[in-house]
Short mmCIF file of C-alpha atoms in Angstrom, two decimals:
data_model
loop_
_atom_site.label_atom_id
_atom_site.label_comp_id
_atom_site.label_asym_id
_atom_site.label_seq_id
_atom_site.Cartn_x
_atom_site.Cartn_y
_atom_site.Cartn_z
CA MET A 1 111.30 3.79 7.28
CA THR A 2 108.36 5.13 10.13
CA HIS A 3 108.66 4.46 13.95
CA SER A 4 104.48 5.07 14.87
CA ALA A 5 102.70 2.09 15.98
CA SER A 6 102.53 2.61 19.52
CA ALA A 7 103.56 -0.58 21.99
CA SER A 8 99.92 -0.09 22.95
CA GLY A 9 98.75 -0.80 19.52
CA ALA A 10 96.79 2.14 20.22
CA ALA A 11 96.77 5.13 17.34
CA PRO A 12 99.34 7.45 18.83
CA ASP A 13 98.51 11.22 18.26
CA PRO A 14 97.91 12.52 14.57
CA ARG A 15 100.17 15.16 16.17
CA LEU A 16 103.29 12.72 16.24
CA LEU A 17 102.46 11.47 12.80
CA ARG A 18 102.84 14.76 11.70
CA ALA A 19 105.89 14.97 14.01
CA GLU A 20 108.02 12.18 11.80
CA ARG A 21 107.03 12.94 8.33
CA LEU A 22 108.47 17.02 9.14
CA MET A 23 111.59 14.97 10.24
CA ALA A 24 111.86 12.95 7.66
CA THR A 25 112.06 15.39 5.20
CA GLY A 26 114.42 17.74 7.44
CA ASP A 27 112.24 19.85 9.47
CA TYR A 28 113.70 18.54 12.91
CA ARG A 29 112.41 22.19 14.23
CA GLY A 30 109.23 21.45 13.40
CA GLY A 31 109.01 18.37 14.58
CA HIS A 32 110.73 18.56 17.79
CA ALA A 33 107.93 21.82 18.46
CA LEU A 34 104.86 19.42 17.72
CA CYS A 35 107.23 16.38 19.93
CA LEU A 36 107.20 19.35 22.49
CA GLU A 37 103.06 19.76 22.48
CA VAL A 38 102.00 16.60 22.35
CA LEU A 39 104.62 16.63 25.54
CA ASN A 40 102.94 19.03 27.33
CA ASP A 41 99.65 17.68 27.14
CA ASP A 42 100.42 13.55 27.76
CA PRO A 43 104.06 13.39 29.58
CA ASP A 44 104.17 10.08 28.79
CA ALA A 45 103.91 10.09 24.79
CA VAL A 46 105.91 7.70 24.09
CA LEU A 47 106.82 8.60 20.59
CA ALA A 48 107.30 11.87 21.05
CA TRP A 49 110.11 10.75 23.06
CA PHE A 50 111.35 7.94 20.99
CA LEU A 51 111.19 10.86 18.56
CA LEU A 52 112.91 13.29 20.24
CA GLY A 53 115.76 10.40 20.77
CA VAL A 54 115.84 9.92 16.81
CA LEU A 55 116.28 13.90 16.47
CA ALA A 56 119.34 13.83 18.83
CA ALA A 57 120.50 11.16 16.92
CA ASP A 58 120.60 12.31 13.63
CA HIS A 59 122.04 15.42 14.87
CA ASP A 60 125.24 13.44 16.72
CA ASN A 61 124.17 13.77 20.05
CA PHE A 62 124.51 10.62 21.68
CA VAL A 63 124.41 11.30 25.01
CA ARG A 64 121.24 13.28 24.89
CA ALA A 65 119.72 10.85 22.13
CA ALA A 66 120.40 7.59 24.62
CA GLU A 67 118.82 9.90 27.84
CA LEU A 68 115.52 10.06 25.52
CA PHE A 69 115.36 5.98 24.66
CA GLU A 70 116.24 5.05 27.96
CA ARG A 71 112.95 7.85 29.01
CA ALA A 72 110.55 6.04 26.03
CA ALA A 73 111.91 2.81 27.53
CA GLY A 74 111.09 3.30 30.04
CA LEU A 75 107.24 4.54 29.35
CA ALA A 76 107.12 1.12 27.08
CA PRO A 77 109.45 -1.74 28.49
CA THR A 78 108.10 -4.28 25.82
CA ASP A 79 108.39 -1.88 23.25
CA PRO A 80 111.77 -3.46 21.60
CA ARG A 81 112.42 -0.51 19.87
CA PRO A 82 113.52 2.26 21.75
CA LEU A 83 115.46 -0.07 23.31
CA ALA A 84 117.87 -0.92 20.02
CA HIS A 85 118.13 2.89 19.50
CA ARG A 86 119.09 3.69 23.29
CA ALA A 87 122.11 0.34 22.42
CA ARG A 88 122.51 2.51 18.61
CA ALA A 89 123.32 5.67 20.30
CA LEU A 90 125.39 3.87 23.40
CA THR A 91 128.10 2.26 20.87
CA PRO A 92 130.11 5.76 19.78
CA LEU A 93 129.74 6.42 23.34
CA ASN A 94 131.95 3.54 24.16
CA ARG A 95 129.77 2.50 26.49
CA HIS A 96 129.74 -0.48 24.93
CA ASP A 97 128.90 -3.15 27.90
CA GLU A 98 125.21 -1.30 27.97
CA ALA A 99 124.63 -0.62 24.77
CA LEU A 100 124.67 -5.11 24.43
CA ALA A 101 122.63 -5.40 27.64
CA ALA A 102 120.12 -3.08 25.56
CA ALA A 103 120.64 -4.59 22.24
CA ARG A 104 120.03 -8.11 23.36
CA ALA A 105 117.10 -6.77 25.53
CA ALA A 106 115.61 -5.85 22.33
CA ALA A 107 116.74 -9.06 20.77
CA ALA A 108 114.80 -10.64 23.31
CA GLN A 109 111.51 -9.25 22.32
CA GLU A 110 111.49 -10.26 19.16
CA PRO A 111 111.46 -7.35 16.97
CA GLY A 112 108.90 -7.38 14.48
CA ASP A 113 109.64 -4.49 12.19
CA ALA A 114 112.42 -4.50 9.84
CA LEU A 115 114.07 -0.87 10.64
CA THR A 116 114.49 -2.30 14.61
CA SER A 117 115.98 -5.70 13.25
CA ASP A 118 118.27 -3.40 10.65
CA THR A 119 119.48 -1.87 13.90
CA LEU A 120 120.37 -4.52 16.22
CA GLY A 121 122.01 -5.99 13.22
CA VAL A 122 124.46 -2.76 12.89
CA VAL A 123 124.55 -2.70 17.03
CA PHE A 124 125.68 -5.94 17.20
CA SER A 125 128.40 -5.78 14.21
CA ARG A 126 129.77 -2.08 15.46
CA LEU A 127 130.50 -3.95 18.37
CA GLY A 128 132.36 -7.22 16.62
CA LEU A 129 129.72 -9.46 16.78
CA HIS A 130 128.85 -9.78 13.21
CA ALA A 131 127.62 -14.18 13.81
CA GLU A 132 125.02 -12.08 16.53
CA ALA A 133 124.43 -9.75 13.64
CA VAL A 134 123.89 -11.51 10.85
CA PRO A 135 120.28 -12.96 11.80
CA HIS A 136 118.80 -9.32 12.88
CA PHE A 137 119.88 -8.13 9.04
CA GLU A 138 118.63 -11.10 7.85
CA ARG A 139 115.13 -10.16 9.02
CA ALA A 140 115.04 -7.16 7.98
CA VAL A 141 115.73 -7.85 4.31
CA THR A 142 112.81 -10.69 5.63
CA LEU A 143 110.16 -8.15 6.27
CA GLU A 144 111.90 -5.70 4.00
CA PRO A 145 113.28 -7.38 0.67
CA ARG A 146 113.63 -4.46 -1.55
CA ASN A 147 115.27 -2.02 0.89
CA ALA A 148 119.29 -1.60 -0.32
CA ALA A 149 120.64 -0.07 2.64
CA PHE A 150 119.11 -3.73 4.33
CA GLN A 151 120.96 -5.75 1.54
CA TYR A 152 124.23 -3.80 1.60
CA ASN A 153 124.24 -3.93 5.83
CA LEU A 154 123.87 -7.44 5.32
CA GLY A 155 126.24 -8.05 2.72
CA ALA A 156 129.09 -6.21 4.86
CA SER A 157 128.34 -8.68 7.75
CA ARG A 158 128.52 -11.82 5.84
CA GLN A 159 131.99 -10.63 4.15
CA PHE A 160 132.91 -9.54 7.77
CA LEU A 161 132.53 -13.67 9.16
CA GLY A 162 134.10 -14.96 5.70
CA ASP A 163 130.70 -16.04 4.30
CA PHE A 164 131.60 -14.43 0.92
CA ASP A 165 128.65 -16.32 -0.85
CA GLY A 166 126.30 -15.48 0.64
CA ALA A 167 127.63 -11.38 0.70
CA GLU A 168 127.61 -12.03 -3.34
CA THR A 169 123.86 -12.64 -2.69
CA ALA A 170 122.83 -9.49 -0.50
CA TYR A 171 125.05 -7.18 -2.43
CA ALA A 172 123.67 -8.31 -6.11
CA ALA A 173 119.80 -7.72 -3.94
CA ALA A 174 120.75 -4.38 -3.02
CA ILE A 175 122.14 -3.58 -6.88
CA MET A 176 118.78 -4.98 -7.95
CA VAL A 177 116.91 -2.90 -5.46
CA GLU A 178 118.98 0.14 -6.32
CA PRO A 179 120.82 -0.40 -9.11
CA GLY A 180 123.99 2.71 -8.95
CA HIS A 181 124.49 1.42 -5.58
CA PRO A 182 128.32 2.47 -5.14
CA ARG A 183 129.07 1.04 -1.44
CA ALA A 184 127.22 -2.20 -2.90
CA TRP A 185 129.57 -2.06 -6.14
CA SER A 186 132.98 -1.00 -4.35
CA SER A 187 132.13 -3.95 -1.52
CA ARG A 188 130.60 -6.73 -5.16
CA VAL A 189 133.65 -6.28 -6.87
CA ALA A 190 136.45 -6.32 -3.92
CA LEU A 191 135.40 -9.57 -2.93
CA ALA A 192 136.44 -11.92 -6.40
CA ARG A 193 139.25 -11.52 -9.07
CA GLN A 194 137.26 -9.79 -11.48
CA THR A 195 138.25 -11.87 -15.74
CA PRO A 196 137.69 -11.57 -18.97
CA GLU A 197 135.13 -13.73 -18.78
CA ARG A 198 132.69 -11.99 -15.72
CA ASN A 199 133.41 -8.75 -14.88
CA HIS A 200 130.75 -5.89 -14.51
CA ARG A 201 133.08 -3.34 -16.52
CA ALA A 202 130.80 -2.31 -18.92
CA ALA A 203 128.07 -1.25 -16.07
CA LEU A 204 130.09 0.79 -13.97
CA GLU A 205 131.49 2.64 -16.97
CA ALA A 206 128.47 4.14 -17.28
CA LEU A 207 127.93 4.57 -13.90
CA PHE A 208 130.52 6.78 -13.85
CA ASN A 209 129.91 8.58 -16.71
CA ALA A 210 126.21 8.95 -15.75
CA PRO A 211 125.33 12.93 -15.95
CA ALA A 212 124.97 13.61 -11.89
CA ARG A 213 128.37 14.47 -10.73
CA ASP A 214 128.64 13.24 -7.00
CA PRO A 215 132.26 12.77 -4.82
CA ASP A 216 131.23 10.01 -2.74
CA ARG A 217 129.46 7.61 -6.17
CA ASP A 218 132.69 8.37 -8.87
CA LEU A 219 134.46 7.43 -5.34
CA HIS A 220 133.10 3.60 -5.35
CA ILE A 221 132.68 3.55 -8.35
CA GLY A 222 135.59 4.59 -10.00
CA HIS A 223 137.27 2.21 -7.06
CA ALA A 224 135.08 -0.44 -8.69
CA LEU A 225 136.90 0.19 -11.55
CA ALA A 226 139.98 0.30 -10.21
CA LYS A 227 139.85 -3.21 -8.59
CA THR A 228 138.81 -4.28 -12.52
CA CYS A 229 140.78 -2.61 -14.25
CA GLU A 230 144.38 -4.34 -12.19
CA ASP A 231 142.36 -7.89 -12.13
CA LEU A 232 142.32 -7.72 -15.92
CA GLY A 233 146.20 -6.78 -16.09
CA GLU A 234 146.13 -3.07 -16.44
CA PRO A 235 147.02 -1.43 -13.70
CA GLU A 236 148.12 1.83 -15.77
CA ALA A 237 144.33 2.11 -16.53
CA ALA A 238 143.50 1.33 -13.04
CA LEU A 239 145.79 4.16 -12.03
CA GLY A 240 143.95 5.93 -14.31
CA TRP A 241 140.65 5.15 -12.65
CA LEU A 242 141.65 5.93 -8.94
CA ILE A 243 143.10 9.65 -9.82
CA ARG A 244 139.58 9.97 -12.03
CA ALA A 245 137.37 8.66 -9.26
CA LYS A 246 139.56 10.54 -5.80
CA ARG A 247 139.61 14.15 -7.85
CA ALA A 248 136.39 15.38 -6.67
CA LYS A 249 136.07 14.11 -3.16
CA ARG A 250 140.12 16.02 -2.58
CA ALA A 251 138.71 19.38 -3.68
CA ALA A 252 135.42 18.74 -1.70
CA VAL A 253 137.46 18.10 1.72
CA ALA A 254 140.14 20.88 1.29
CA TYR A 255 142.37 18.09 2.52
CA ASP A 256 145.49 20.53 3.95
CA PRO A 257 148.86 18.42 4.63
CA ALA A 258 150.46 20.87 6.85
CA GLY A 259 147.06 19.62 9.92
CA ASP A 260 149.46 16.36 9.88
CA ALA A 261 152.24 17.75 10.04
CA ALA A 262 150.90 19.77 12.82
CA LEU A 263 149.68 16.24 14.59
CA PHE A 264 152.67 14.53 13.80
CA GLU A 265 154.43 17.45 15.81
CA ALA A 266 152.24 17.18 18.26
CA ALA A 267 152.45 13.56 19.27
CA ALA A 268 156.08 13.42 19.03
CA ALA A 269 156.17 16.32 21.24
CA GLY A 270 154.40 14.25 24.13
CA PHE A 271 157.12 11.90 25.29
CA VAL A 272 160.49 12.29 26.00
CA SER A 273 163.06 9.08 26.53
CA GLY A 274 161.73 7.56 30.64
CA GLU A 275 158.21 8.81 30.89
CA ARG A 276 156.25 6.11 32.84
CA ALA A 277 152.57 6.77 34.87
CA GLY A 278 150.15 3.85 34.59
CA PRO A 279 151.43 0.28 36.83
CA ASP A 280 152.92 -2.38 35.26
CA SER A 281 149.84 -5.86 34.23
CA ASP A 282 150.45 -9.62 33.35
CA ASP A 283 147.46 -8.66 30.87
CA ALA A 284 148.52 -5.97 28.83
CA PRO A 285 146.80 -4.81 25.27
CA ILE A 286 148.47 -5.63 22.23
CA PHE A 287 148.73 -2.60 19.90
CA VAL A 288 149.43 -3.17 15.78
CA VAL A 289 149.97 0.09 14.46
CA GLY A 290 151.45 1.52 11.11
CA LEU A 291 149.87 2.50 7.78
CA PRO A 292 146.57 1.46 6.24
CA ARG A 293 147.03 -1.59 4.11
CA THR A 294 150.99 -2.75 5.13
CA GLY A 295 150.21 -5.64 7.01
CA THR A 296 148.47 -4.61 10.12
CA THR A 297 145.42 -7.01 9.64
CA LEU A 298 147.82 -10.03 8.97
CA VAL A 299 149.48 -9.64 12.33
CA ASP A 300 146.49 -9.03 14.04
CA ARG A 301 145.70 -12.54 12.89
CA ILE A 302 148.93 -14.31 13.29
CA LEU A 303 148.96 -13.11 17.11
CA SER A 304 144.93 -13.46 17.67
CA SER A 305 145.01 -17.40 16.31
CA HIS A 306 148.02 -17.97 19.63
CA HIS A 307 145.45 -19.59 22.56
CA ASP A 308 146.05 -16.92 24.52
CA VAL A 309 145.10 -13.75 22.48
CA VAL A 310 141.64 -12.60 20.75
CA SER A 311 141.87 -9.76 18.34
CA ALA A 312 139.78 -6.42 19.44
CA GLY A 313 139.50 -5.09 15.84
CA GLU A 314 140.39 -1.71 15.19
CA LEU A 315 139.43 0.21 18.96
CA THR A 316 138.89 4.05 19.08
CA HIS A 317 139.06 3.39 23.15
CA PHE A 318 142.44 5.05 23.57
CA ALA A 319 141.81 8.18 21.60
CA LEU A 320 138.13 8.85 23.08
CA VAL A 321 139.62 8.20 27.16
CA LEU A 322 142.27 10.98 26.32
CA LYS A 323 139.36 13.00 24.09
CA ARG A 324 136.77 13.20 27.25
CA MET A 325 139.53 13.94 30.08
CA ALA A 326 141.14 16.61 27.96
CA GLY A 327 137.68 17.79 27.20
CA THR A 328 139.05 20.02 24.86
CA PRO A 329 136.30 21.71 22.18
CA SER A 330 136.68 20.79 18.90
CA ASN A 331 134.82 18.02 17.24
CA LEU A 332 137.40 16.28 16.21
CA VAL A 333 138.96 13.19 18.94
CA LEU A 334 142.25 13.32 16.98
CA ASP A 335 143.99 17.48 17.12
CA VAL A 336 146.94 19.21 17.70
CA GLU A 337 144.75 20.21 21.22
CA THR A 338 144.33 17.10 22.93
CA LEU A 339 147.61 15.85 22.26
CA ARG A 340 148.81 18.84 24.05
CA ALA A 341 146.14 18.24 26.51
CA ALA A 342 147.25 14.72 26.86
CA ARG A 343 150.71 15.35 28.40
CA GLY A 344 149.25 16.99 31.79
CA LEU A 345 146.60 13.79 32.35
CA ASP A 346 146.21 11.38 34.79
CA LEU A 347 147.20 9.15 31.76
CA ALA A 348 147.67 5.63 35.23
CA ALA A 349 143.99 6.52 35.19
CA ALA A 350 143.69 6.33 31.33
CA GLY A 351 145.21 3.43 31.03
CA GLU A 352 143.29 1.73 33.51
CA THR A 353 139.68 3.38 31.82
CA TYR A 354 141.09 1.77 28.54
CA GLY A 355 140.68 -1.48 29.35
CA ALA A 356 137.35 -0.89 30.40
CA PRO A 357 134.89 -1.86 27.66
CA ALA A 358 136.54 -4.98 26.67
CA ALA A 359 134.24 -7.27 28.30
CA PRO A 360 131.59 -7.89 24.72
CA TRP A 361 134.86 -9.65 22.60
CA ARG A 362 137.07 -10.60 25.44
CA GLY A 363 135.60 -13.42 26.86
CA ALA A 364 138.24 -15.46 28.44
CA ALA A 365 141.03 -14.65 26.63
CA PRO A 366 144.37 -12.93 29.08
CA ARG A 367 145.37 -10.75 25.94
CA PHE A 368 144.05 -8.56 23.59
CA VAL A 369 145.11 -7.17 20.75
CA ASP A 370 144.01 -2.91 19.42
CA LYS A 371 144.62 -2.81 15.46
CA MET A 372 144.33 0.71 15.18
CA PRO A 373 146.58 2.20 12.82
CA LEU A 374 146.28 5.60 13.87
CA ASN A 375 147.44 4.66 17.28
CA VAL A 376 150.46 5.01 16.23
CA VAL A 377 150.39 8.77 16.92
CA TYR A 378 149.70 7.92 20.19
CA ALA A 379 152.33 5.14 20.75
CA GLY A 380 154.10 7.09 23.40
CA LEU A 381 151.12 8.16 25.60
CA ILE A 382 150.47 4.86 25.15
CA HIS A 383 153.89 3.90 26.49
CA ARG A 384 152.92 6.16 29.66
CA ALA A 385 149.53 4.78 30.23
CA LEU A 386 150.07 1.28 29.60
CA PRO A 387 154.04 0.58 30.29
CA ASN A 388 153.71 -2.96 30.24
CA ALA A 389 151.33 -2.73 26.38
CA ARG A 390 153.23 -4.06 23.66
CA ILE A 391 153.63 -1.87 20.76
CA ILE A 392 153.94 -3.68 17.10
CA CYS A 393 154.93 -1.20 14.29
CA LEU A 394 153.84 -2.44 10.40
CA ARG A 395 155.98 -0.72 7.76
CA ARG A 396 156.13 -1.47 4.19
CA HIS A 397 158.41 -0.99 1.60
CA PRO A 398 157.74 3.11 0.74
CA MET A 399 156.06 3.41 -2.66
CA ASP A 400 154.40 -0.17 -1.58
CA ALA A 401 153.01 1.47 1.16
CA CYS A 402 151.99 4.97 -0.36
CA LEU A 403 150.46 3.32 -3.78
CA ALA A 404 148.44 0.47 -1.10
CA ASN A 405 146.95 3.89 0.67
CA PHE A 406 146.45 5.26 -2.79
CA ARG A 407 144.48 2.24 -3.28
CA GLN A 408 141.94 1.74 -0.92
CA LEU A 409 138.75 3.40 0.05
CA PHE A 410 138.51 4.71 2.99
CA ALA A 411 135.08 5.49 4.83
CA THR A 412 134.80 8.69 3.84
CA GLY A 413 133.07 10.12 6.80
CA PHE A 414 136.78 9.79 8.60
CA ALA A 415 138.29 12.37 7.95
CA TYR A 416 142.12 11.10 9.48
CA TYR A 417 142.31 10.08 5.87
CA ASP A 418 141.48 12.43 3.34
CA TYR A 419 145.52 11.80 3.26
CA ALA A 420 144.41 8.87 0.22
CA TYR A 421 142.98 11.13 -2.49
CA ASP A 422 146.33 12.82 -3.81
CA LEU A 423 149.28 10.61 -4.44
CA GLU A 424 151.40 14.19 -3.29
CA ASP A 425 149.48 14.16 -0.17
CA VAL A 426 150.36 10.54 -0.16
CA GLY A 427 153.92 10.78 -0.03
CA ARG A 428 153.83 13.87 2.31
CA TYR A 429 151.66 11.82 5.01
CA TYR A 430 154.55 8.72 4.24
CA LEU A 431 156.95 11.38 5.56
CA GLY A 432 155.25 12.63 8.56
CA PHE A 433 154.31 9.31 9.47
CA ASP A 434 158.26 8.17 9.07
CA ARG A 435 159.48 10.79 11.06
CA LEU A 436 157.61 9.99 13.79
CA VAL A 437 158.48 6.85 13.82
CA ALA A 438 161.96 7.11 13.46
CA HIS A 439 161.30 9.09 16.96
CA TRP A 440 159.18 6.70 18.76
CA ARG A 441 162.45 4.06 17.88
CA ASP A 442 164.89 6.46 19.51
CA VAL A 443 162.85 6.56 22.85
CA LEU A 444 160.13 4.14 23.59
CA PRO A 445 162.08 0.49 25.04
CA SER A 446 163.04 -1.55 22.54
CA ASP A 447 160.88 -4.54 24.66
CA ARG A 448 158.16 -2.37 24.52
CA PHE A 449 158.17 -1.09 20.93
CA THR A 450 159.17 -2.60 18.12
CA GLU A 451 159.21 -3.38 13.79
CA VAL A 452 158.22 -5.62 11.42
CA ALA A 453 158.57 -5.36 8.18
CA TYR A 454 155.59 -6.65 5.71
CA GLU A 455 158.27 -8.17 3.08
CA ALA A 456 160.33 -10.15 6.11
CA ILE A 457 157.13 -11.95 6.87
CA VAL A 458 156.16 -12.86 3.66
CA ALA A 459 159.71 -13.62 3.11
CA ASP A 460 160.06 -15.68 6.87
CA GLN A 461 156.59 -16.08 8.48
CA GLU A 462 157.82 -18.50 11.05
CA ALA A 463 161.05 -16.47 11.83
CA GLU A 464 159.13 -13.30 12.54
CA THR A 465 156.72 -15.35 13.95
CA ARG A 466 157.92 -16.59 16.58
CA ARG A 467 160.07 -13.62 17.03
CA LEU A 468 157.26 -11.41 17.57
CA LEU A 469 155.24 -13.73 20.13
CA ALA A 470 158.13 -13.30 21.84
CA PHE A 471 158.24 -9.97 22.48
CA CYS A 472 154.80 -9.94 23.60
CA GLY A 473 155.45 -12.06 26.32
CA LEU A 474 154.07 -14.88 24.51
CA ASP A 475 154.97 -18.80 24.45
CA TRP A 476 154.90 -20.38 20.60
CA ASP A 477 152.00 -21.58 19.32
CA PRO A 478 152.27 -23.51 15.76
CA ALA A 479 148.12 -22.66 15.10
CA CYS A 480 150.37 -18.80 14.49
CA LEU A 481 151.37 -20.01 11.43
CA ASP A 482 147.92 -20.99 10.10
CA PHE A 483 145.97 -17.68 10.91
CA HIS A 484 144.35 -18.14 7.23
CA GLU A 485 142.34 -21.22 9.84
CA ASN A 486 141.38 -18.25 12.29
CA ARG A 487 137.39 -18.12 11.65
CA ALA A 488 137.08 -14.96 14.30
CA PRO A 489 135.57 -11.95 12.43
CA VAL A 490 137.59 -9.72 10.06
CA ALA A 491 135.32 -6.13 9.44
CA THR A 492 139.00 -4.33 7.54
CA ALA A 493 139.96 -3.93 4.12
CA SER A 494 141.94 -7.21 4.69
CA ALA A 495 139.29 -9.44 5.13
CA VAL A 496 139.03 -11.32 2.31
CA GLN A 497 142.97 -11.51 1.93
CA VAL A 498 143.45 -12.48 5.24
CA ARG A 499 141.41 -15.67 4.74
CA GLN A 500 144.65 -16.99 2.19
CA PRO A 501 147.74 -18.32 2.85
CA LEU A 502 150.37 -16.07 2.78
CA TYR A 503 151.59 -14.91 -0.67
CA ALA A 504 153.99 -12.31 -2.12
CA THR A 505 152.49 -11.07 -4.84
CA SER A 506 151.13 -7.11 -3.17
CA ILE A 507 155.88 -7.26 -2.58
CA GLY A 508 156.82 -4.82 -5.56
CA ARG A 509 153.30 -3.31 -7.15
CA TRP A 510 153.91 0.05 -7.35
CA ARG A 511 156.46 -0.96 -9.88
CA ARG A 512 153.74 -2.29 -12.77
CA TYR A 513 152.00 1.31 -12.50
CA GLY A 514 154.63 2.92 -14.88
CA SER A 515 155.46 6.91 -14.81
CA GLY A 516 152.11 7.20 -13.36
CA LEU A 517 153.73 7.08 -9.74
CA GLU A 518 156.35 9.57 -10.73
CA PRO A 519 154.86 11.91 -8.50
CA LEU A 520 154.86 10.05 -5.64
CA ARG A 521 158.05 8.88 -6.30
CA ARG A 522 159.29 12.77 -6.50
CA VAL A 523 157.97 13.60 -3.10
CA LEU A 524 159.30 10.66 -1.35
CA GLU A 525 162.85 11.03 -2.66
CA ALA A 526 162.62 14.86 -1.90
CA GLY A 527 161.81 13.89 1.90
CA GLY A 528 165.23 12.38 2.54
CA VAL A 529 163.56 8.54 1.73
CA VAL A 530 165.72 6.48 0.07
CA LEU A 531 164.18 3.87 -2.08
CA PRO A 532 165.37 0.40 -1.98
#
């Protein structure tokens, strides 16, 4: 992938071509020196500013990257590439309005190269605008069909939009180009039920047993094999594949359960009964929180089927606002130090800042749902910052909840889910989560914080839906019962399931796995959890 064509069509300085080659091989220091050398001779060298932006973005310095891409865009206003990359740099900074404006400005210039089209697709996808993302991904694979990463990105956005046939086609194309593409395999197998007549078990086993070991590859391929075994009615074999798949990754991340235990304690210490800071508001957000894979997406879809509600997806806004205001030095957004510092912040200002980036996805809807499960850690701070916000915490049978987390393939670069690589670690995490929720139950007002059991929704969907709507201050809307008809994108692990009517087959799933779950059961029972 190169960026070397100049906006004017003239050949760029040969030193910049060399700089680009050096950066592609990981020699950022050499590339940086050449860019500075060129800029010393020609301060308006667009490609030099652009490559410096790429360098900053590759090192996660997104503030500096956005500045450098903006400089390049100013020097080459008809070139869509600096605008597209500036938009991509702005998204992790939570500057969504600016990112959207830059992306749409770049799209209006109709980029002619595959990388810029893919970059725009990534930006729109990260903003939750998958319908806008897909045409750019399609353009990228048309221009460069043998790029497995571009094909995979197209498949993911099609899946989020509910175009499962189109997603299958794109994932298959990625695998055709790169037969061992781990994410394409895990996503492809997750799309549809595997059958004795139609499955990829042999190919997946060959990939898993290949001589070269890689923890991330093992994770994706092992999860695909586990899903295959479950679909074929072999739950104990599925559990075996999960344990094998996660073992190397668990060792690589060196997860320490004490870190999450301290996090839960710091969260609880951040709120005592009666504390409020921000003003009441009629358009207060609805937070859906809890452990992942316990029904959070289901409740999000039920609520966002209401005519006055839109889903914002899994936002990191609240956490980022607190991190920036706290100014703590770690590179983690959520950590003990930040939670402690947040107690002394102006939380009314935090509440006002939180809602600012909502425009791209909120539209005219009076209310929105923020479905970030990890916001359960911030429940007390959320109530102080947004006193009228409703917080709905999902609960599920402890064994089913823990198994669902162990079965889930979380983003490997997201350290907050590192507990999910080991059954006993999952059990310890559940104990900390359970104690924290009990604390919120005791100290938060019952008209602002409520719990809902996944099993209760399945048993009586209408009754629980009416209760949740009343809790949120919303009138009755029968469309909430037909949540599976909701055509809005779903960018979570439940993208396939929530487009189906409610089903009960996942209740009591843990009982199918035999003695393999005994280590988990022992941890839960030792922690005082009574297993119903």
